[in-house]
């Protein structure tokens, strides 16, 4: 890289401390924690911070990230968090210890692949308790578990559910209780043991704080809370975690006073939308060297709350700085905090440099 801007500043100590706090609280309740690495493309320095904070295993939605973590020497148990592609079962079996699943045809293919490689592949059967993303409907769980338990080279180690992702459904004592109940039903009817009941991610931490996670739930898969100290599904910050482990810094490339309404006939913007403007007179605007190619614009928030993002094209971000007390000039940097969606996007952009702070980890 020729320049360190835009830069994602990452405080690995704060991520380590967040991990430690989540792990401590979960362990007190008999719950193990998978550190979810997809939110930051499994950047190894951050994975190291999660490991130092005591996570019980690593989990990612992308097999590519799991392979990279294996290559970097992480020897923790790896769980694949996106249900596998039928076309990719050989690699799933080769690189992931555990995968989450909801399709019998895929599980059969995993079984075949495991046989060919001479390994035992473990799966968690996903149950849809209402969010309507992945998972078997509750009434079909027993039948599916019966089919899976008859397969060679596959071990069903538990049931899991996902919430707060597609349907925005909150984890509650009732829907998690249903998962626990189904686990017991499968154990009793099929005479097998299901050591894991995996009860969601960050959004379940709120229940944990209130002592409302039903007995029997013994695993959470946590990303957002550890990284950002926020819980988007419950619309809250988590008071016992750091919210500022990440900061995006972007350089200013133009500062000018301009009218707030464009001049001329309005067609479409560069993304095909018809823009609309409110006339606020002449405003002081900064253009920053980042754009929609790098970042989900709705997912970044100026650290100076008097600044307002006006919009962006593929490579330019336009910010109203009229009300800021900082005397922003060309060449200065403006700082932003990130939402989970913002973090995902900047970690995926090859144009954003990563700068690590407080690398001596936690506690
Ligand atoms: C992303 C993901 C998680 C982590 O969710 P957070 O809200 O970031 O804690 C957990 N489980 C599955 C299946 C996921 O895809």
Short mmCIF file of C-alpha atoms and ligand atoms in Angstrom, two decimals:
data_model
loop_
_atom_site.label_atom_id
_atom_site.label_comp_id
_atom_site.label_asym_id
_atom_site.label_seq_id
_atom_site.Cartn_x
_atom_site.Cartn_y
_atom_site.Cartn_z
CA UNK A 1 0.00 0.00 0.00
CA UNK A 2 1.25 3.48 -0.84
CA UNK A 3 -0.83 5.24 1.76
CA UNK A 4 -2.37 4.39 5.08
CA UNK A 5 -5.67 6.05 4.27
CA UNK A 6 -8.36 4.92 4.41
CA UNK A 7 -7.33 2.93 7.45
CA UNK A 8 -9.25 0.65 9.75
CA UNK A 9 -7.74 1.06 13.20
CA UNK A 10 -8.14 -2.06 15.26
CA UNK A 11 -7.55 -2.13 19.01
CA UNK A 12 -6.83 -5.79 19.61
CA UNK A 13 -6.65 -5.34 23.38
CA UNK A 14 -10.27 -4.20 23.46
CA UNK A 15 -11.36 -7.15 21.34
CA UNK A 16 -9.49 -9.50 23.65
CA UNK A 17 -11.16 -7.92 26.69
CA UNK A 18 -14.60 -8.12 25.12
CA UNK A 19 -13.98 -11.78 24.34
CA UNK A 20 -12.87 -12.45 27.89
CA UNK A 21 -15.96 -10.78 29.34
CA UNK A 22 -18.37 -12.66 27.06
CA UNK A 23 -16.62 -15.96 27.77
CA UNK A 24 -16.64 -15.35 31.52
CA UNK A 25 -20.36 -14.56 31.61
CA UNK A 26 -21.23 -17.54 29.41
CA UNK A 27 -19.05 -20.00 31.29
CA UNK A 28 -20.71 -18.97 34.57
CA UNK A 29 -23.97 -20.17 33.01
CA UNK A 30 -22.48 -23.39 31.63
CA UNK A 31 -22.40 -22.04 28.07
CA UNK A 32 -19.43 -22.36 25.71
CA UNK A 33 -18.58 -19.60 23.22
CA UNK A 34 -17.65 -19.84 19.57
CA UNK A 35 -15.84 -16.72 18.38
CA UNK A 36 -17.42 -15.74 15.07
CA UNK A 37 -14.83 -14.41 12.61
CA UNK A 38 -16.90 -13.58 9.52
CA UNK A 39 -17.51 -9.95 10.55
CA UNK A 40 -13.83 -9.17 10.00
CA UNK A 41 -12.88 -11.62 7.23
CA UNK A 42 -10.95 -13.65 9.82
CA UNK A 43 -8.05 -11.14 10.01
CA UNK A 44 -5.47 -13.24 11.92
CA UNK A 45 -4.51 -10.55 14.48
CA UNK A 46 -8.16 -10.32 15.55
CA UNK A 47 -8.55 -14.10 15.62
CA UNK A 48 -5.50 -14.16 17.92
CA UNK A 49 -7.19 -11.65 20.22
CA UNK A 50 -10.30 -13.83 20.41
CA UNK A 51 -8.19 -16.88 21.16
CA UNK A 52 -6.29 -14.99 23.87
CA UNK A 53 -9.65 -13.94 25.33
CA UNK A 54 -10.51 -17.59 25.83
CA UNK A 55 -13.03 -18.60 23.17
CA UNK A 56 -13.88 -22.30 23.06
CA UNK A 57 -13.81 -22.57 19.26
CA UNK A 58 -13.83 -20.54 16.06
CA UNK A 59 -16.67 -20.21 13.59
CA UNK A 60 -17.09 -18.57 10.19
CA UNK A 61 -19.68 -18.52 7.45
CA UNK A 62 -17.05 -18.73 4.68
CA UNK A 63 -15.04 -21.88 4.18
CA UNK A 64 -12.37 -19.70 2.53
CA UNK A 65 -11.84 -17.95 5.89
CA UNK A 66 -11.65 -21.28 7.73
CA UNK A 67 -9.01 -22.53 5.29
CA UNK A 68 -7.02 -19.34 5.83
CA UNK A 69 -7.18 -19.72 9.60
CA UNK A 70 -5.99 -23.32 9.29
CA UNK A 71 -3.14 -22.15 7.04
CA UNK A 72 -2.17 -19.55 9.64
CA UNK A 73 -1.91 -22.35 12.20
CA UNK A 74 -5.03 -21.85 14.30
CA UNK A 75 -5.76 -25.31 15.66
CA UNK A 76 -9.03 -24.55 17.46
CA UNK A 77 -12.17 -26.43 16.52
CA UNK A 78 -13.69 -24.76 13.44
CA UNK A 79 -17.43 -24.60 12.82
CA UNK A 80 -18.78 -23.66 9.41
CA UNK A 81 -21.69 -21.31 9.98
CA UNK A 82 -23.25 -21.19 6.55
CA UNK A 83 -25.01 -24.35 5.49
CA UNK A 84 -22.64 -26.02 2.99
CA UNK A 85 -22.92 -25.91 -0.78
CA UNK A 86 -23.60 -29.32 -2.23
CA UNK A 87 -20.78 -28.63 -4.69
CA UNK A 88 -18.27 -28.08 -1.89
CA UNK A 89 -18.80 -30.92 0.58
CA UNK A 90 -15.30 -32.35 0.11
CA UNK A 91 -13.66 -29.16 1.31
CA UNK A 92 -16.13 -28.77 4.16
CA UNK A 93 -15.20 -32.20 5.48
CA UNK A 94 -11.52 -31.53 4.90
CA UNK A 95 -11.25 -28.18 6.69
CA UNK A 96 -14.17 -27.78 9.11
CA UNK A 97 -14.60 -29.98 12.17
CA UNK A 98 -18.28 -29.15 12.44
CA UNK A 99 -20.82 -27.69 10.03
CA UNK A 100 -24.35 -26.48 10.55
CA UNK A 101 -26.90 -28.11 8.26
CA UNK A 102 -30.53 -28.22 7.26
CA UNK A 103 -30.70 -30.24 4.02
CA UNK A 104 -30.70 -34.05 4.08
CA UNK A 105 -29.26 -34.29 0.56
CA UNK A 106 -26.26 -32.19 1.61
CA UNK A 107 -25.78 -34.18 4.82
CA UNK A 108 -25.81 -37.39 2.77
CA UNK A 109 -23.15 -35.93 0.48
CA UNK A 110 -21.08 -34.87 3.52
CA UNK A 111 -21.36 -38.43 4.78
CA UNK A 112 -20.08 -39.79 1.47
CA UNK A 113 -17.21 -37.27 1.41
CA UNK A 114 -16.28 -38.10 5.01
CA UNK A 115 -16.21 -41.78 4.13
CA UNK A 116 -13.90 -41.14 1.16
CA UNK A 117 -11.54 -39.12 3.36
CA UNK A 118 -11.70 -41.57 6.23
CA UNK A 119 -12.91 -39.00 8.75
CA UNK A 120 -15.92 -38.45 10.97
CA UNK A 121 -17.69 -35.16 10.25
CA UNK A 122 -19.82 -33.57 12.95
CA UNK A 123 -22.93 -31.60 12.28
CA UNK A 124 -25.35 -29.39 14.15
CA UNK A 125 -28.85 -29.66 12.78
CA UNK A 126 -30.39 -26.22 12.44
CA UNK A 127 -33.96 -25.75 13.57
CA UNK A 128 -36.06 -22.82 12.42
CA UNK A 129 -37.91 -21.54 15.47
CA UNK A 130 -39.28 -18.50 13.66
CA UNK A 131 -36.65 -16.22 12.06
CA UNK A 132 -37.16 -17.97 8.69
CA UNK A 133 -33.55 -18.11 7.60
CA UNK A 134 -31.98 -21.59 7.66
CA UNK A 135 -33.36 -24.57 9.50
CA UNK A 136 -35.75 -27.48 9.59
CA UNK A 137 -39.25 -26.66 10.77
CA UNK A 138 -39.85 -27.92 14.29
CA UNK A 139 -42.37 -30.59 13.26
CA UNK A 140 -39.78 -32.23 10.99
CA UNK A 141 -36.84 -32.33 13.40
CA UNK A 142 -37.35 -35.85 14.76
CA UNK A 143 -37.71 -37.34 11.29
CA UNK A 144 -34.62 -35.55 10.00
CA UNK A 145 -32.55 -36.53 13.03
CA UNK A 146 -33.60 -40.14 12.52
CA UNK A 147 -32.40 -40.09 8.92
CA UNK A 148 -29.10 -38.46 9.86
CA UNK A 149 -28.41 -40.83 12.74
CA UNK A 150 -28.58 -43.68 10.23
CA UNK A 151 -25.74 -42.22 8.13
CA UNK A 152 -22.18 -43.49 8.37
CA UNK A 153 -19.24 -41.12 9.00
CA UNK A 154 -21.55 -38.33 10.16
CA UNK A 155 -22.25 -37.55 13.78
CA UNK A 156 -25.10 -35.28 14.76
CA UNK A 157 -23.76 -33.53 17.87
CA UNK A 158 -26.59 -31.15 18.51
CA UNK A 159 -29.34 -28.81 17.51
CA UNK A 160 -28.94 -25.13 16.82
CA UNK A 161 -30.98 -22.15 15.85
CA UNK A 162 -30.37 -18.78 14.34
CA UNK A 163 -32.32 -15.67 15.19
CA UNK A 164 -32.36 -11.96 14.57
CA UNK A 165 -30.95 -12.29 11.06
CA UNK A 166 -33.61 -12.44 8.39
CA UNK A 167 -36.89 -12.10 10.26
CA UNK A 168 -35.42 -10.07 13.12
CA UNK A 169 -36.95 -12.52 15.59
CA UNK A 170 -35.60 -12.09 19.13
CA UNK A 171 -34.36 -15.01 21.18
CA UNK A 172 -36.70 -15.59 24.10
CA UNK A 173 -37.10 -18.18 26.81
CA UNK A 174 -39.95 -19.74 24.79
CA UNK A 175 -38.27 -20.23 21.40
CA UNK A 176 -34.97 -21.36 22.95
CA UNK A 177 -36.93 -23.60 25.31
CA UNK A 178 -38.51 -25.22 22.27
CA UNK A 179 -35.03 -25.99 20.93
CA UNK A 180 -34.04 -27.60 24.24
CA UNK A 181 -37.27 -29.60 24.26
CA UNK A 182 -36.65 -30.85 20.72
CA UNK A 183 -33.11 -31.87 21.70
CA UNK A 184 -34.45 -33.97 24.57
CA UNK A 185 -37.12 -35.47 22.31
CA UNK A 186 -34.50 -36.57 19.79
CA UNK A 187 -32.28 -37.99 22.55
CA UNK A 188 -35.13 -39.97 24.09
CA UNK A 189 -36.71 -41.26 20.90
CA UNK A 190 -33.50 -42.15 19.07
CA UNK A 191 -31.38 -43.15 22.06
CA UNK A 192 -28.53 -40.85 21.05
CA UNK A 193 -26.83 -38.04 22.95
CA UNK A 194 -26.85 -34.46 21.67
CA UNK A 195 -24.15 -32.69 23.65
CA UNK A 196 -24.72 -29.28 22.03
CA UNK A 197 -27.72 -26.99 22.04
CA UNK A 198 -26.57 -23.89 20.22
CA UNK A 199 -28.80 -20.96 21.12
CA UNK A 200 -27.87 -18.14 18.77
CA UNK A 201 -25.40 -15.28 18.84
CA UNK A 202 -25.00 -11.80 20.27
CA UNK A 203 -28.73 -11.21 20.63
CA UNK A 204 -28.96 -14.05 23.17
CA UNK A 205 -26.58 -12.20 25.53
CA UNK A 206 -29.45 -10.02 26.70
CA UNK A 207 -31.32 -13.11 27.92
CA UNK A 208 -28.14 -14.31 29.59
CA UNK A 209 -27.81 -11.02 31.50
CA UNK A 210 -31.35 -11.46 32.75
CA UNK A 211 -30.89 -15.12 33.67
CA UNK A 212 -33.52 -16.08 31.09
CA UNK A 213 -31.60 -18.53 28.92
CA UNK A 214 -33.35 -21.86 29.46
CA UNK A 215 -31.37 -24.70 31.03
CA UNK A 216 -29.96 -26.93 28.35
CA UNK A 217 -28.71 -24.20 26.00
CA UNK A 218 -24.95 -24.67 26.24
CA UNK A 219 -23.38 -22.89 23.27
CA UNK A 220 -23.50 -19.38 21.77
CA UNK A 221 -21.82 -18.20 18.58
CA UNK A 222 -20.81 -14.59 19.17
CA UNK A 223 -19.50 -12.06 16.66
CA UNK A 224 -20.98 -8.57 16.85
CA UNK A 225 -20.93 -8.28 20.64
CA UNK A 226 -17.25 -9.16 20.91
CA UNK A 227 -16.25 -6.90 18.03
CA UNK A 228 -18.43 -3.84 18.50
CA UNK A 229 -20.09 -4.20 21.89
CA UNK A 230 -23.44 -3.68 20.18
CA UNK A 231 -26.53 -5.83 19.68
CA UNK A 232 -28.30 -4.66 16.53
CA UNK A 233 -31.24 -7.04 16.89
CA UNK A 234 -32.11 -5.72 20.35
CA UNK A 235 -31.11 -2.18 19.32
CA UNK A 236 -28.73 -1.64 22.22
CA UNK A 237 -25.14 -1.19 23.19
CA UNK A 238 -23.92 -3.82 25.63
CA UNK A 239 -22.86 -1.82 28.68
CA UNK A 240 -20.18 -4.23 29.90
CA UNK A 241 -18.30 -4.32 26.57
CA UNK A 242 -16.11 -1.85 24.64
CA UNK A 243 -17.80 -0.14 21.69
CA UNK A 244 -14.65 1.45 20.28
CA UNK A 245 -12.34 -1.37 19.24
CA UNK A 246 -12.62 -0.25 15.61
CA UNK A 247 -12.21 3.18 14.04
CA UNK A 248 -12.18 4.06 10.35
CA UNK A 249 -10.01 7.04 9.35
CA UNK A 250 -10.39 8.60 5.91
CA UNK A 251 -8.47 11.44 4.26
CA UNK A 252 -10.14 14.63 3.05
CA UNK A 253 -9.43 15.47 -0.60
CA UNK A 254 -11.63 18.56 -1.11
CA UNK A 255 -13.16 21.16 1.21
CA UNK A 256 -15.46 23.79 -0.28
CA UNK A 257 -18.52 25.87 0.47
CA UNK A 258 -21.22 24.83 -1.99
CA UNK A 259 -24.99 25.11 -2.38
CA UNK A 260 -26.96 22.23 -0.88
CA UNK A 261 -29.03 21.70 -4.02
CA UNK A 262 -27.34 20.68 -7.30
CA UNK A 263 -27.62 23.04 -10.23
CA UNK A 264 -29.17 21.88 -13.54
CA UNK A 265 -31.63 19.21 -14.59
CA UNK A 266 -31.62 16.15 -12.30
CA UNK A 267 -31.19 12.80 -14.04
CA UNK A 268 -29.85 9.85 -12.08
CA UNK A 269 -26.90 9.46 -9.73
CA UNK A 270 -24.05 7.05 -10.50
CA UNK A 271 -26.04 4.16 -9.01
CA UNK A 272 -29.18 4.86 -11.04
CA UNK A 273 -31.20 6.49 -8.26
CA UNK A 274 -32.96 9.84 -8.49
CA UNK A 275 -31.40 11.95 -5.74
CA UNK A 276 -33.43 14.39 -3.64
CA UNK A 277 -32.15 17.45 -1.85
CA UNK A 278 -33.36 19.91 0.77
CA UNK A 279 -32.20 23.50 0.29
CA UNK A 280 -30.19 24.48 3.37
CA UNK A 281 -28.30 27.26 1.65
CA UNK A 282 -24.53 27.26 1.27
CA UNK A 283 -22.83 24.51 3.29
CA UNK A 284 -19.22 23.55 3.93
CA UNK A 285 -18.60 20.15 2.41
CA UNK A 286 -15.68 17.77 2.59
CA UNK A 287 -15.01 15.06 0.05
CA UNK A 288 -13.28 11.98 1.46
CA UNK A 289 -11.30 9.32 -0.39
CA UNK A 290 -13.59 6.35 0.16
CA UNK A 291 -16.77 5.27 -1.60
CA UNK A 292 -19.45 2.68 -2.13
CA UNK A 293 -16.87 0.32 -3.55
CA UNK A 294 -15.22 0.13 -0.13
CA UNK A 295 -17.87 0.64 2.43
CA UNK A 296 -21.57 0.28 3.15
CA UNK A 297 -22.19 3.99 3.65
CA UNK A 298 -25.16 3.52 5.99
CA UNK A 299 -22.81 1.52 8.24
CA UNK A 300 -20.37 4.30 9.15
CA UNK A 301 -20.97 7.09 11.65
CA UNK A 302 -18.82 10.24 11.97
CA UNK A 303 -17.11 10.35 15.37
CA UNK A 304 -17.82 14.11 15.40
CA UNK A 305 -21.59 14.07 15.71
CA UNK A 306 -21.98 17.53 14.18
CA UNK A 307 -20.87 16.07 10.84
CA UNK A 308 -23.42 14.57 8.50
CA UNK A 309 -22.88 12.16 5.62
CA UNK A 310 -24.61 13.59 2.55
CA UNK A 311 -23.97 10.70 0.22
CA UNK A 312 -21.40 8.84 -1.80
CA UNK A 313 -20.50 7.61 -5.22
CA UNK A 314 -18.24 4.65 -5.90
CA UNK A 315 -15.05 6.44 -4.81
CA UNK A 316 -16.10 9.67 -3.06
CA UNK A 317 -17.83 10.26 0.26
CA UNK A 318 -19.40 13.67 0.82
CA UNK A 319 -19.74 14.98 4.37
CA UNK A 320 -21.34 18.21 5.60
CA UNK A 321 -18.84 19.71 8.06
CA UNK A 322 -20.41 23.17 8.43
CA UNK A 323 -21.30 22.71 12.11
CA UNK A 324 -18.05 21.07 13.16
CA UNK A 325 -15.73 22.97 15.49
CA UNK A 326 -12.73 21.23 13.93
CA UNK A 327 -11.09 23.27 11.22
CA UNK A 328 -10.97 20.45 8.66
CA UNK A 329 -8.51 20.97 5.79
CA UNK A 330 -7.47 18.97 2.76
CA UNK A 331 -5.10 16.23 3.94
CA UNK A 332 -6.75 15.89 7.38
CA UNK A 333 -8.49 12.70 8.38
CA UNK A 334 -12.05 12.23 9.58
CA UNK A 335 -12.85 9.36 11.96
CA UNK A 336 -15.89 7.09 11.88
CA UNK A 337 -17.28 4.38 14.07
CA UNK A 338 -18.82 1.34 12.43
CA UNK A 339 -21.93 -0.77 12.60
CA UNK A 340 -21.69 -4.50 11.99
CA UNK A 341 -22.62 -4.01 8.33
CA UNK A 342 -20.05 -1.23 8.02
CA UNK A 343 -17.35 -3.40 9.58
CA UNK A 344 -18.16 -6.30 7.23
CA UNK A 345 -17.77 -4.04 4.21
CA UNK A 346 -14.48 -2.31 5.13
CA UNK A 347 -12.89 -5.62 6.10
CA UNK A 348 -13.74 -6.96 2.66
CA UNK A 349 -12.31 -3.97 0.76
CA UNK A 350 -8.77 -4.40 -0.44
CA UNK A 351 -8.43 -0.60 -0.51
CA UNK A 352 -8.72 -0.15 3.26
CA UNK A 353 -5.44 -0.57 5.19
CA UNK A 354 -5.48 -2.24 8.60
CA UNK A 355 -3.62 -0.66 11.48
CA UNK A 356 -3.31 -2.56 14.76
CA UNK A 357 -3.17 -0.80 18.12
CA UNK A 358 -2.23 -2.10 21.56
CA UNK A 359 -0.97 -5.34 20.13
CA UNK A 360 0.13 -6.61 23.54
CA UNK A 361 -3.35 -8.01 24.11
CA UNK A 362 -5.49 -8.01 27.16
CA UNK A 363 -5.85 -7.93 30.92
C1 LIG B 1 -23.13 -14.58 11.85
C2 LIG B 1 -23.65 -15.72 12.61
C3 LIG B 1 -23.53 -15.72 14.02
C4 LIG B 1 -22.95 -14.57 14.79
O1 LIG B 1 -23.91 -13.59 14.99
P1 LIG B 1 -23.61 -12.25 15.82
O2 LIG B 1 -24.89 -11.55 15.84
O3 LIG B 1 -22.54 -11.52 15.08
O4 LIG B 1 -23.14 -12.65 17.17
C5 LIG B 1 -24.00 -16.83 14.68
N1 LIG B 1 -24.55 -17.86 14.03
C6 LIG B 1 -24.67 -17.90 12.69
C7 LIG B 1 -25.29 -19.09 12.05
C8 LIG B 1 -24.24 -16.83 11.93
O5 LIG B 1 -24.35 -16.87 10.61
#
